[in-house]
CSV table of C-alpha atoms in Angstrom, one decimal:
chain,number,residue,atom,x,y,z
A,212,UNK,CA,143.2,103.2,-112.6
A,213,UNK,CA,145.3,100.5,-114.3
A,214,UNK,CA,146.0,100.8,-118.0
A,215,UNK,CA,143.8,97.7,-118.2
A,216,UNK,CA,140.5,99.1,-117.0
A,217,UNK,CA,141.5,102.4,-118.8
A,218,UNK,CA,141.5,100.5,-122.1
A,219,UNK,CA,138.3,98.7,-121.4
A,220,UNK,CA,136.0,101.0,-119.2
A,221,UNK,CA,133.3,98.9,-120.5
A,222,UNK,CA,134.6,95.3,-119.2
A,223,UNK,CA,131.9,93.1,-117.6
A,224,UNK,CA,129.1,95.7,-118.3
A,225,UNK,CA,128.7,95.1,-122.1
A,226,UNK,CA,125.3,93.3,-121.4
A,227,UNK,CA,124.0,96.1,-119.0
A,228,UNK,CA,125.1,98.8,-121.7
A,229,UNK,CA,122.9,97.1,-124.3
A,230,UNK,CA,119.8,96.9,-121.7
A,231,UNK,CA,120.1,100.5,-121.0
A,232,UNK,CA,120.3,101.2,-124.8
A,233,UNK,CA,117.2,99.2,-126.0
A,234,UNK,CA,115.4,100.3,-122.3
A,235,UNK,CA,115.8,104.0,-123.9
A,236,UNK,CA,114.7,103.2,-127.3
A,237,UNK,CA,111.3,101.9,-125.7
A,238,UNK,CA,110.6,104.9,-123.3
A,239,UNK,CA,109.0,107.4,-126.0
A,240,UNK,CA,107.9,104.8,-128.4
A,241,UNK,CA,104.3,104.1,-127.5
A,242,UNK,CA,103.5,108.1,-127.3
A,243,UNK,CA,105.1,108.9,-130.7
A,244,UNK,CA,104.0,105.9,-132.7
A,245,UNK,CA,100.0,107.0,-132.3
A,246,UNK,CA,100.0,111.0,-133.4
A,247,UNK,CA,101.3,110.3,-136.9
A,248,UNK,CA,98.6,107.8,-137.8
A,249,UNK,CA,95.9,109.2,-135.2
A,250,UNK,CA,93.5,110.3,-138.2
A,251,UNK,CA,93.2,106.6,-139.4
A,252,UNK,CA,93.2,105.1,-136.1
A,253,UNK,CA,90.1,107.4,-135.0
A,254,UNK,CA,88.1,106.6,-138.5
A,255,UNK,CA,88.6,102.9,-137.5
A,256,UNK,CA,88.2,103.0,-133.8
A,257,UNK,CA,86.0,105.8,-133.4
A,258,UNK,CA,87.6,108.0,-131.5
A,259,UNK,CA,85.9,111.2,-131.0
A,260,UNK,CA,88.0,114.5,-130.9
A,261,UNK,CA,87.4,114.5,-127.2
A,262,UNK,CA,88.9,111.1,-126.6
A,263,UNK,CA,91.5,112.0,-128.8
A,264,UNK,CA,92.3,114.7,-126.3
A,265,UNK,CA,92.1,112.6,-123.5
A,266,UNK,CA,94.6,110.3,-125.5
A,267,UNK,CA,97.1,113.2,-125.8
A,268,UNK,CA,97.0,113.6,-121.7
A,269,UNK,CA,97.4,109.9,-121.0
A,270,UNK,CA,101.3,109.9,-121.6
A,271,UNK,CA,102.0,112.8,-118.7
A,272,UNK,CA,99.6,111.5,-116.5
A,273,UNK,CA,100.9,108.0,-116.9
A,274,UNK,CA,104.3,108.8,-116.5
A,275,UNK,CA,103.5,110.7,-112.9
A,276,UNK,CA,101.5,108.2,-111.5
A,277,UNK,CA,103.4,104.6,-112.6
A,278,UNK,CA,106.7,106.8,-112.1
A,279,UNK,CA,105.8,107.2,-108.5
A,280,UNK,CA,105.1,103.8,-108.2
A,281,UNK,CA,108.2,102.5,-109.5
A,282,UNK,CA,110.5,103.0,-106.6
A,283,UNK,CA,107.9,101.0,-104.2
A,284,UNK,CA,108.1,98.2,-106.7
A,285,UNK,CA,111.8,98.3,-107.1
A,286,UNK,CA,112.6,98.2,-103.2
A,287,UNK,CA,110.3,95.0,-102.9
A,288,UNK,CA,111.3,93.3,-106.0
A,289,UNK,CA,114.9,94.6,-107.3
A,290,UNK,CA,115.2,97.2,-109.9
A,291,UNK,CA,116.4,94.7,-112.9
A,292,UNK,CA,112.8,92.3,-112.1
A,293,UNK,CA,110.9,95.6,-112.0
A,294,UNK,CA,112.4,96.9,-115.3
A,295,UNK,CA,111.4,93.8,-116.9
A,296,UNK,CA,108.0,93.8,-115.8
A,297,UNK,CA,108.0,97.4,-116.9
A,298,UNK,CA,109.1,96.3,-120.2
A,299,UNK,CA,106.9,93.5,-120.5
A,300,UNK,CA,103.6,95.8,-119.3
A,301,UNK,CA,104.7,98.1,-122.6
A,302,UNK,CA,104.9,95.3,-125.0
A,303,UNK,CA,101.6,94.0,-123.5
A,304,UNK,CA,99.5,97.0,-123.9
A,305,UNK,CA,100.8,98.0,-127.5
A,306,UNK,CA,99.8,94.8,-129.0
A,307,UNK,CA,96.2,94.9,-127.1
A,308,UNK,CA,95.7,98.2,-128.0
A,309,UNK,CA,96.4,97.7,-131.8
A,310,UNK,CA,93.8,95.0,-131.7
A,311,UNK,CA,91.1,96.7,-130.0
A,312,UNK,CA,87.7,98.0,-131.6
A,313,UNK,CA,86.4,100.0,-129.4
A,314,UNK,CA,87.7,103.7,-128.2
A,315,UNK,CA,87.7,102.8,-124.3
A,316,UNK,CA,89.6,99.9,-125.1
A,317,UNK,CA,92.4,101.6,-127.0
A,318,UNK,CA,92.4,104.5,-124.4
A,319,UNK,CA,92.7,102.0,-121.4
A,320,UNK,CA,95.4,99.8,-123.3
A,321,UNK,CA,97.6,103.2,-123.9
A,322,UNK,CA,97.2,103.4,-120.5
A,323,UNK,CA,98.6,100.1,-119.7
A,324,UNK,CA,101.6,101.0,-122.6
A,325,UNK,CA,102.4,103.7,-121.2
A,326,UNK,CA,102.4,102.8,-117.2
A,327,UNK,CA,105.3,100.2,-118.4
A,328,UNK,CA,107.0,103.2,-120.1
A,329,UNK,CA,106.8,105.6,-117.0
A,330,UNK,CA,108.5,102.9,-114.6
A,331,UNK,CA,111.3,102.8,-117.0
A,332,UNK,CA,111.4,106.4,-116.8
A,333,UNK,CA,112.4,106.5,-113.4
A,334,UNK,CA,114.4,103.0,-113.2
A,335,UNK,CA,116.8,103.9,-115.7
A,336,UNK,CA,118.9,106.7,-113.9
A,337,UNK,CA,119.5,104.6,-110.9
A,338,UNK,CA,120.2,101.2,-113.1
A,339,UNK,CA,123.2,103.5,-114.5
A,340,UNK,CA,124.1,104.6,-111.1
A,341,UNK,CA,124.3,101.1,-109.7
A,342,UNK,CA,126.2,99.6,-112.8
A,343,UNK,CA,128.2,102.9,-114.1
A,344,UNK,CA,128.8,105.1,-111.5
A,345,UNK,CA,132.0,105.6,-112.8
A,346,UNK,CA,130.9,106.4,-116.2
A,347,UNK,CA,127.3,108.5,-115.4
A,348,UNK,CA,128.0,111.4,-117.5
A,349,UNK,CA,128.9,109.0,-120.6
A,350,UNK,CA,125.9,106.7,-119.8
A,351,UNK,CA,123.3,109.7,-119.3
A,352,UNK,CA,124.5,111.0,-122.6
A,353,UNK,CA,123.8,107.7,-124.4
A,354,UNK,CA,120.4,107.1,-123.1
A,355,UNK,CA,119.3,110.6,-123.5
A,356,UNK,CA,120.2,110.3,-127.1
A,357,UNK,CA,118.7,107.1,-127.5
A,358,UNK,CA,115.3,108.6,-126.1
A,359,UNK,CA,115.4,111.2,-128.8
A,360,UNK,CA,115.8,108.7,-131.3
A,361,UNK,CA,112.9,106.7,-129.8
A,362,UNK,CA,111.0,110.1,-130.0
A,363,UNK,CA,111.8,110.5,-133.8
A,364,UNK,CA,111.8,106.6,-135.4
A,365,UNK,CA,107.9,106.5,-135.3
A,366,UNK,CA,107.4,110.1,-136.6
A,367,UNK,CA,109.6,108.4,-139.7
A,368,UNK,CA,108.1,104.9,-139.9
A,369,UNK,CA,104.5,104.9,-138.7
A,370,UNK,CA,102.5,106.3,-142.2
A,371,UNK,CA,104.7,103.9,-144.5
A,372,UNK,CA,104.4,101.2,-142.4
A,373,UNK,CA,100.8,101.6,-142.1
A,374,UNK,CA,100.4,102.4,-145.6
A,375,UNK,CA,101.7,98.9,-146.3
A,376,UNK,CA,100.7,96.8,-143.6
A,377,UNK,CA,97.7,98.9,-141.7
A,378,UNK,CA,97.6,101.1,-138.8
A,379,UNK,CA,97.7,98.1,-136.5
A,380,UNK,CA,100.4,96.5,-137.4
A,381,UNK,CA,102.1,99.9,-137.3
A,382,UNK,CA,101.2,100.3,-134.2
A,383,UNK,CA,101.7,96.4,-132.7
A,384,UNK,CA,104.9,96.1,-134.5
A,385,UNK,CA,106.9,98.4,-131.8
A,386,UNK,CA,106.1,95.8,-129.1
A,387,UNK,CA,109.3,94.1,-130.5
A,388,UNK,CA,111.5,96.7,-129.1
A,389,UNK,CA,110.0,96.3,-125.6
A,390,UNK,CA,110.3,92.4,-125.9
A,391,UNK,CA,113.8,92.9,-126.9
A,392,UNK,CA,114.7,95.1,-124.1
A,393,UNK,CA,113.9,92.4,-121.7
A,394,UNK,CA,116.5,90.1,-123.0
A,395,UNK,CA,119.7,91.5,-121.6
A,396,UNK,CA,118.2,92.5,-118.2
A,397,UNK,CA,117.1,88.9,-117.8
A,398,UNK,CA,120.2,87.9,-118.5
A,399,UNK,CA,121.6,90.1,-115.7
A,400,UNK,CA,119.2,88.6,-113.3
A,401,UNK,CA,119.6,85.2,-114.1
A,402,UNK,CA,123.5,85.7,-113.7
A,403,UNK,CA,123.1,88.2,-110.9
A,404,UNK,CA,126.2,86.7,-108.7
A,405,UNK,CA,128.4,87.0,-111.5
A,406,UNK,CA,127.2,90.4,-112.4
A,407,UNK,CA,128.0,91.7,-108.6
A,408,UNK,CA,131.4,90.1,-108.7
A,409,UNK,CA,132.3,91.7,-112.2
A,410,UNK,CA,130.7,95.0,-111.1
A,411,UNK,CA,133.1,94.8,-108.1
A,412,UNK,CA,135.9,94.5,-109.7
A,413,UNK,CA,135.4,97.0,-112.2
A,414,UNK,CA,134.7,99.7,-109.1
A,415,UNK,CA,137.8,98.5,-107.6
A,416,UNK,CA,139.8,99.6,-110.5
A,417,UNK,CA,138.0,103.1,-110.5
A,418,UNK,CA,139.4,106.1,-109.4
A,419,UNK,CA,138.8,106.5,-105.4
A,420,UNK,CA,137.4,110.3,-106.2
A,421,UNK,CA,135.3,108.8,-108.4
A,422,UNK,CA,131.7,111.5,-108.0
A,423,UNK,CA,128.8,109.2,-106.9
A,424,UNK,CA,130.7,105.9,-106.6
A,425,UNK,CA,128.2,103.3,-105.6
A,426,UNK,CA,128.4,103.4,-101.7
A,427,UNK,CA,127.2,100.7,-98.9
A,428,UNK,CA,125.5,102.8,-97.2
A,429,UNK,CA,121.6,101.9,-97.0
A,430,UNK,CA,119.4,104.8,-98.2
A,431,UNK,CA,116.7,105.2,-95.3
A,432,UNK,CA,114.8,108.4,-95.1
A,433,UNK,CA,111.9,110.4,-96.6
A,434,UNK,CA,112.6,112.0,-99.8
A,435,UNK,CA,110.1,114.3,-99.8
A,436,UNK,CA,111.6,115.9,-96.7
A,437,UNK,CA,114.5,117.1,-98.8
A,438,UNK,CA,115.2,120.7,-100.2
A,439,UNK,CA,117.3,118.9,-102.9
A,440,UNK,CA,114.3,116.6,-104.0
A,441,UNK,CA,111.9,119.4,-104.0
A,442,UNK,CA,114.6,121.3,-106.3
A,443,UNK,CA,115.2,118.9,-108.6
A,444,UNK,CA,111.3,118.1,-109.2
A,445,UNK,CA,110.1,122.0,-109.2
A,446,UNK,CA,112.9,122.2,-112.0
A,447,UNK,CA,112.0,119.2,-113.7
A,448,UNK,CA,108.2,120.1,-113.5
A,449,UNK,CA,108.5,123.2,-115.0
A,450,UNK,CA,111.1,122.2,-117.8
A,451,UNK,CA,108.8,119.7,-118.9
A,452,UNK,CA,105.8,122.2,-118.6
A,453,UNK,CA,107.4,124.3,-121.0
A,454,UNK,CA,108.2,121.4,-123.5
A,455,UNK,CA,104.8,120.0,-123.3
A,456,UNK,CA,103.1,123.5,-123.8
A,457,UNK,CA,105.9,124.1,-127.2
A,458,UNK,CA,104.8,120.6,-128.7
A,459,UNK,CA,100.9,121.1,-127.9
A,460,UNK,CA,100.5,125.1,-129.3
A,461,UNK,CA,103.5,126.2,-131.1
A,462,UNK,CA,101.8,125.1,-134.4
A,463,UNK,CA,98.7,127.0,-133.4
A,464,UNK,CA,101.0,129.9,-132.1
A,465,UNK,CA,102.8,130.2,-135.7
A,466,UNK,CA,99.6,129.5,-137.6
A,467,UNK,CA,97.9,132.6,-135.8
A,468,UNK,CA,101.1,134.7,-136.4
A,469,UNK,CA,100.8,134.2,-140.2
A,470,UNK,CA,102.9,131.2,-140.7
A,471,UNK,CA,101.8,128.1,-143.1
A,472,UNK,CA,100.2,125.3,-141.6
A,473,UNK,CA,103.1,122.9,-143.4
A,474,UNK,CA,105.9,125.3,-142.4
A,475,UNK,CA,104.8,125.4,-138.7
A,476,UNK,CA,104.8,121.7,-138.7
A,477,UNK,CA,108.6,121.7,-139.6
A,478,UNK,CA,109.4,124.2,-137.0
A,479,UNK,CA,108.1,121.8,-134.6
A,480,UNK,CA,110.1,118.9,-136.1
A,481,UNK,CA,113.1,121.4,-135.8
A,482,UNK,CA,112.5,121.6,-132.2
A,483,UNK,CA,112.2,118.2,-131.7
A,484,UNK,CA,116.0,117.5,-133.1
A,485,UNK,CA,117.5,120.7,-131.1
A,486,UNK,CA,117.3,118.3,-128.1
A,487,UNK,CA,120.1,115.9,-129.2
A,488,UNK,CA,123.5,118.2,-129.0
A,489,UNK,CA,122.1,119.2,-125.3
A,490,UNK,CA,121.7,115.2,-124.7
A,491,UNK,CA,125.4,114.6,-125.8
A,492,UNK,CA,127.1,117.4,-124.4
A,493,UNK,CA,125.1,118.4,-121.1
A,494,UNK,CA,125.4,115.2,-119.2
A,495,UNK,CA,129.4,115.3,-119.6
A,496,UNK,CA,129.6,119.0,-118.7
A,497,UNK,CA,127.5,118.4,-115.5
A,498,UNK,CA,130.2,115.8,-114.5
A,499,UNK,CA,132.9,118.3,-114.3
A,500,UNK,CA,131.7,120.9,-112.4
A,501,UNK,CA,130.5,121.4,-109.1
A,502,UNK,CA,127.7,123.6,-109.6
A,503,UNK,CA,125.8,123.6,-112.9
A,504,UNK,CA,123.3,126.4,-112.1
A,505,UNK,CA,124.8,128.3,-114.9
A,506,UNK,CA,123.7,125.7,-117.4
A,507,UNK,CA,120.3,126.2,-116.2
A,508,UNK,CA,120.6,129.5,-116.6
A,509,UNK,CA,121.7,129.1,-120.2
A,510,UNK,CA,118.5,127.2,-121.1
A,511,UNK,CA,116.3,129.4,-119.1
A,512,UNK,CA,117.6,132.3,-121.2
A,513,UNK,CA,117.2,130.6,-124.2
A,514,UNK,CA,113.3,129.9,-123.6
A,515,UNK,CA,113.2,133.8,-122.8
A,516,UNK,CA,114.6,135.4,-125.5
A,517,UNK,CA,112.9,132.6,-128.0
A,518,UNK,CA,109.3,133.7,-126.1
A,519,UNK,CA,110.1,137.1,-126.4
A,520,UNK,CA,110.8,137.1,-129.8
A,521,UNK,CA,107.8,135.1,-130.8
A,522,UNK,CA,105.4,137.8,-128.9
A,523,UNK,CA,107.6,140.9,-130.2
A,524,UNK,CA,108.3,140.1,-133.6
A,525,UNK,CA,107.1,136.5,-134.5
A,526,UNK,CA,107.6,136.9,-138.2
A,527,UNK,CA,110.9,138.6,-137.5
A,528,UNK,CA,114.4,136.0,-137.4
A,529,UNK,CA,111.9,133.1,-136.8
A,530,UNK,CA,114.8,130.6,-137.3
A,531,UNK,CA,116.4,132.2,-134.3
A,532,UNK,CA,113.2,131.6,-131.9
A,533,UNK,CA,112.7,128.5,-132.7
A,534,UNK,CA,116.6,127.6,-132.4
A,535,UNK,CA,116.5,129.3,-129.1
A,536,UNK,CA,113.3,127.3,-128.0
A,537,UNK,CA,114.3,124.2,-129.2
A,538,UNK,CA,117.4,124.3,-126.9
A,539,UNK,CA,115.4,125.3,-123.8
A,540,UNK,CA,114.6,121.8,-122.6
A,541,UNK,CA,118.0,121.3,-122.3
A,542,UNK,CA,117.9,121.5,-118.6
A,543,UNK,CA,116.3,117.5,-119.0
A,544,UNK,CA,119.5,115.9,-119.5
A,545,UNK,CA,120.8,118.2,-116.6
A,546,UNK,CA,118.6,116.7,-114.3
A,547,UNK,CA,118.7,113.1,-115.2
A,548,UNK,CA,122.4,113.2,-114.3
A,549,UNK,CA,121.8,115.4,-111.3
A,550,UNK,CA,119.7,112.3,-109.8
A,551,UNK,CA,122.7,110.2,-110.0
A,552,UNK,CA,125.5,112.6,-109.1
A,553,UNK,CA,123.2,114.0,-105.9
A,554,UNK,CA,122.8,110.8,-104.3
A,555,UNK,CA,125.1,108.2,-102.4
A,556,UNK,CA,123.3,104.8,-103.3
A,557,UNK,CA,121.1,103.3,-105.9
A,558,UNK,CA,118.3,103.3,-103.5
A,559,UNK,CA,118.5,106.9,-103.1
A,560,UNK,CA,118.9,107.3,-106.8
A,561,UNK,CA,115.6,105.3,-107.7
A,562,UNK,CA,113.9,107.4,-104.7
A,563,UNK,CA,114.7,110.6,-105.9
A,564,UNK,CA,114.4,109.4,-109.7
A,565,UNK,CA,110.7,108.5,-108.9
A,566,UNK,CA,109.8,111.9,-106.7
A,567,UNK,CA,111.6,114.0,-109.1
A,568,UNK,CA,109.7,112.5,-112.4
A,569,UNK,CA,106.4,112.0,-110.3
A,570,UNK,CA,106.0,115.5,-109.2
A,571,UNK,CA,107.8,116.8,-112.4
A,572,UNK,CA,105.2,115.2,-114.8
A,573,UNK,CA,102.4,116.3,-112.8
A,574,UNK,CA,103.4,120.0,-112.8
A,575,UNK,CA,104.0,119.6,-116.4
A,576,UNK,CA,100.7,117.7,-117.3
A,577,UNK,CA,98.7,121.3,-116.3
A,578,UNK,CA,101.1,123.2,-118.6
A,579,UNK,CA,99.2,123.1,-122.1
A,580,UNK,CA,95.6,122.7,-120.2
A,581,UNK,CA,96.4,126.1,-118.6
A,582,UNK,CA,97.6,127.8,-121.8
A,583,UNK,CA,94.8,126.4,-123.9
A,584,UNK,CA,92.5,127.8,-121.3
A,585,UNK,CA,94.0,130.9,-121.2
A,586,UNK,CA,93.9,131.3,-124.8
A,587,UNK,CA,90.1,131.1,-125.3
A,588,UNK,CA,89.5,133.5,-122.6
A,589,UNK,CA,91.6,136.3,-123.7
A,590,UNK,CA,91.8,135.7,-127.4
A,591,UNK,CA,95.5,136.2,-127.2
A,592,UNK,CA,98.8,134.5,-126.7
A,593,UNK,CA,99.9,137.2,-124.3
A,594,UNK,CA,98.5,135.8,-121.1
A,595,UNK,CA,99.8,132.3,-121.9
A,596,UNK,CA,103.6,133.8,-122.4
A,597,UNK,CA,103.0,135.5,-119.0
A,598,UNK,CA,102.4,132.1,-117.3
A,599,UNK,CA,105.5,130.8,-119.5
A,600,UNK,CA,107.8,133.7,-118.1
A,601,UNK,CA,106.6,133.3,-114.5
A,602,UNK,CA,107.4,129.5,-114.9
A,603,UNK,CA,110.9,129.9,-116.6
A,604,UNK,CA,111.4,132.6,-113.3
A,605,UNK,CA,110.3,129.3,-110.9
A,606,UNK,CA,112.4,126.8,-112.7
A,607,UNK,CA,115.4,129.1,-112.5
A,608,UNK,CA,115.0,129.6,-108.7
A,609,UNK,CA,114.5,126.0,-108.2
A,610,UNK,CA,117.5,125.3,-110.4
A,611,UNK,CA,119.4,127.1,-107.8
A,612,UNK,CA,118.5,124.5,-105.2
A,613,UNK,CA,118.4,121.3,-107.5
A,614,UNK,CA,122.5,122.2,-108.5
A,615,UNK,CA,123.8,123.0,-105.0
A,616,UNK,CA,126.5,120.7,-104.1
A,617,UNK,CA,125.1,117.8,-101.9
A,618,UNK,CA,123.9,114.5,-101.2
A,619,UNK,CA,120.1,113.4,-101.0
A,620,UNK,CA,121.0,110.9,-97.8
A,621,UNK,CA,122.3,113.8,-96.0
A,622,UNK,CA,119.4,116.1,-96.5
A,623,UNK,CA,116.3,113.5,-96.7
A,624,UNK,CA,115.6,113.3,-92.8
A,625,UNK,CA,117.3,109.3,-92.3
A,626,UNK,CA,115.7,107.6,-89.8
A,627,UNK,CA,118.8,105.4,-89.4
A,628,UNK,CA,121.5,103.4,-91.3
A,629,UNK,CA,123.0,100.0,-91.8
A,630,UNK,CA,125.0,97.8,-94.2
A,631,UNK,CA,123.5,96.9,-97.5
A,632,UNK,CA,121.9,98.6,-100.7
A,633,UNK,CA,118.7,97.9,-102.9
A,634,UNK,CA,118.4,94.5,-103.6
A,635,UNK,CA,119.9,93.3,-106.9
A,636,UNK,CA,117.6,91.2,-108.9
A,637,UNK,CA,115.2,90.9,-106.1
A,638,UNK,CA,118.2,89.6,-103.8
A,639,UNK,CA,116.3,90.5,-100.0
A,640,UNK,CA,119.6,92.1,-98.9
């Protein structure tokens, strides 16, 4: 690589970098902005307890459903226009739901807001692949950390803003992030020819052995035929299942063990914050090793030891159990990185991203429900822990397949190839 390229690795891509960060900042806001002020919302909109429970399941269902639709839209209209539409959809949903006065309207417009974010989840990895094939680890670290920030910000700001300006303003104001996120991507679309030329220049300066460097091979196959795709999807699903179960049920688990309600809330906040170190480090590790199964094994071990500690000695070294369980979801940034490292093209990346997250979130959504059913049926958490340990075994087995070196396009039953790639900004090529 030339000294100029080494000194300015982001040259020609700064607008895209800003766009990636803003989209990532918007991907969890519609979920995280409601729960801190849900009690106030329920009073004004008359959400029943059952409807509030439905509100808790909407994110995972929307991420699964609309994430699965994102690849179809991206192939038809291009990655960038589809992403702009997704951000617009999220902004409209957030604004309109904050103005509604009925429970049905609030739930329905929450689906719209989360539909845009579900599509954004899927579209972000292939966009990183398209514009930063030589910086996949760094870019994945940047946007996964930003996603963690987008989860934490509403929890910190929602209550004070609602207290000063009302809950409707508190919810609607987050739509600004989605609107601002549209701006750099609109610039990219308008300047698509210039962007393609700048990207080509950057990639010409990249080392020839750069992993996952963009290919001109057309991705033409059926993703569900690929063992790699199923390995990633099941690993993603089982990892997310454990995360969702902990966020849904950990306060109750700790309360039943004799931990106070306020302390349980603090431990849950600790769990959320521990995703940041993994988001920073894991993507960089993934780009430097051929097979990252030992990374999956480490995080599975964290989950397993933490669960065993809570089951056997729930009031023992509780801080240790919480730290281990908090580190457990670190497989998430690894999987987002592998989506790009295991594909040759941005078209392959969007197919793999949609399949992995669509199937994965569908699996994950069943976790909190099953744990609740088992707890109600048995009156204890033992059967729920058995379910979680089984899910960890499945996670590790699927991780072996997901981490095995190979490319999606070599394993998904391709029906032919030709020059070209996924259209940029709706370009029909």
